[in-house]
Amino acid sequence: MDLVNNERRMLKGMLSKPNDEWSLEQLLDVTGWSDQVHVAGAGKGLEELGLVEVEENFTRMASLGPEGRKAAENGLLESRLWEWISNKEEGQRSMDGLISSGFDRNETGPGIGILKGLGVAIESGKLVFSDEEEITNKIQSRTNFIDLLSNGDMDSSTLDKEMISHFSARSGLLEFEENVSRKWKLTKSGASIDQSALSEVQLIGELTPEILQTESWIGAEFKTFDVQAPAPTPLGGRRHPMQSLIERIRSVFLEMGFSEIDGDYVQSAGWNMDSLFIPQSHPARTMQDTFYLDNPDKVEVENSYLDLWAKVHEHGHDTGSKGWGGSFDKDESQRALLRTHTTVNTVRHIAENPDSPSRVFGIGRVFRQETIDRTHMPEFHQIEGIIHEPDANLPMLISTLKTFYAKMGYPDIRVRPAYFPYTEPSAEVDILWKGEWLELGGSGIFRPEVTEPLGTEWPVCAWGMGLERLAMLILGLDDIRQLYQPDLEILRKMPLL
Ligand code: PHE
């Protein structure tokens, strides 16, 4: 039989001398334990094995509550009232007299109620009753009950039931406490166990180099572990799930040979939009989408760029394009705004490094006037990147994105034709998730209207993907707001990446 040491010790103790049933004290004595937890635990184990029977006796101990202790000292309210009443002449037992005779204000009200229950009535202000002796006896037995309990706690099953229910209904008079007492008995199979088989064994809980070297493990018994046992979840610190995701994305792009860039939240409309050949009358530039700023209300842009963009927008300059026509507004170009996409970073990177090939990425916050709901927030993040080199091309763009998403755990992607004012061709990128295609962002090859004013003629593969959408998939969320609420409960339970 597979017994743990505590069970062996308890069983051995119970077999050491004949005893029909064992109390806790006797078991503590025979096992040498000082803690009843050991007895309870080992007893339970032995009970499950059918070697011991545990008998539990529940007792409800009654004692006097705070009001009860007062009554034991000063007499029950009814007994004090009754003393006043029965000492008065019949004609003088009036309510007014009672009230003015020194009883506490808050005693007379409940007191009258109690007296009525005993057979006292009030007739035109006078207290009347018929059987004086009976009332006296009833009150006496209540007093006796309180006196009995004033000597100490009593098992409520030994007490008068009517008294218990009467006093339980009055507040503060009685208190109860549940007690369990246990007795342990050997069963037949417990009593037939051979004592010599019960010596305690040294169980090995952890293998050490010494145990291995001395070969004491040979024939040793090992402690079993219950891997299903409930255990507390350790609440150590952890990164915010969004931050770990950003770290993960960062390391994937670094692994793929990209370098990281970043930029400011506050930008000019020129760099955020005009440089990308977004026409100044484009709907995306109206107040609905963009947060324009009052302070600063202007971000200066170098004149050389303003001149170039003006020409490209108005007639295409020498990019081979016809431009958008109309007249370009250089003041509009210098309006300050919160960047609406991180494409502003990659464009500026090309402008600053027109002659050196580059593969760069950035993960950054962008701002758009959106109504907050399950899938939208006015602040979110984009995963932006470009490949700027002489042989950049569309297949290279697609395979780069495919590699990125495969490394993130989404090997199936597809691209669909799309439109952006600054790319040609343009493609929308979807990933396959639980059998559904989900749109994650835009991409394309920058148009010459974008690249030539920046000083390069090489093609540029460019993309801008949503971070939050990806986070929702990876973290299994159905509401984007869960990512940003400081609800530690929810955050702790989000998967580790
Ligand atoms: N800037 C686009 C957006 O915010 C994404 C994009 C980036 C598209 C680069 C094409 C090229 O949705």
Short mmCIF file of C-alpha atoms and ligand atoms in Angstrom, two decimals, residues 340-343 368 382 384-385 420 422-423 427 441-444 446 462-465, ligand 1:
data_model
loop_
_atom_site.label_atom_id
_atom_site.label_comp_id
_atom_site.label_asym_id
_atom_site.label_seq_id
_atom_site.Cartn_x
_atom_site.Cartn_y
_atom_site.Cartn_z
CA THR A 340 -1.67 60.79 -39.38
CA HIS A 341 0.68 58.02 -40.51
CA THR A 342 4.30 57.03 -40.00
CA THR A 343 4.89 57.25 -43.75
CA ARG A 368 -6.64 60.49 -36.43
CA GLN A 382 1.72 51.72 -37.38
CA GLU A 384 6.09 51.29 -41.26
CA GLY A 385 8.94 50.39 -43.54
CA PHE A 420 -3.05 55.40 -52.30
CA TYR A 422 1.51 58.08 -53.28
CA THR A 423 2.01 54.54 -54.56
CA ALA A 427 -1.64 46.86 -52.53
CA GLY A 441 -2.46 47.60 -43.94
CA GLY A 442 -1.39 49.28 -47.14
CA SER A 443 1.70 49.08 -49.29
CA GLY A 444 3.04 49.89 -52.71
CA PHE A 446 6.24 55.14 -54.23
CA ALA A 462 6.78 51.01 -48.84
CA TRP A 463 4.25 49.73 -46.33
CA GLY A 464 2.30 50.86 -43.32
CA MET A 465 0.52 48.22 -41.21
N1 PHE B 1 0.15 55.32 -44.99
C1 PHE B 1 -0.82 54.33 -45.34
C2 PHE B 1 -1.90 54.30 -44.23
O1 PHE B 1 -1.77 55.02 -43.27
C3 PHE B 1 -0.22 52.97 -45.47
C4 PHE B 1 0.77 52.92 -46.61
C5 PHE B 1 2.10 53.12 -46.33
C6 PHE B 1 0.36 52.65 -47.88
C7 PHE B 1 3.04 53.05 -47.38
C8 PHE B 1 1.27 52.55 -48.93
C9 PHE B 1 2.59 52.75 -48.64
O2 PHE B 1 -2.88 53.57 -44.31
#
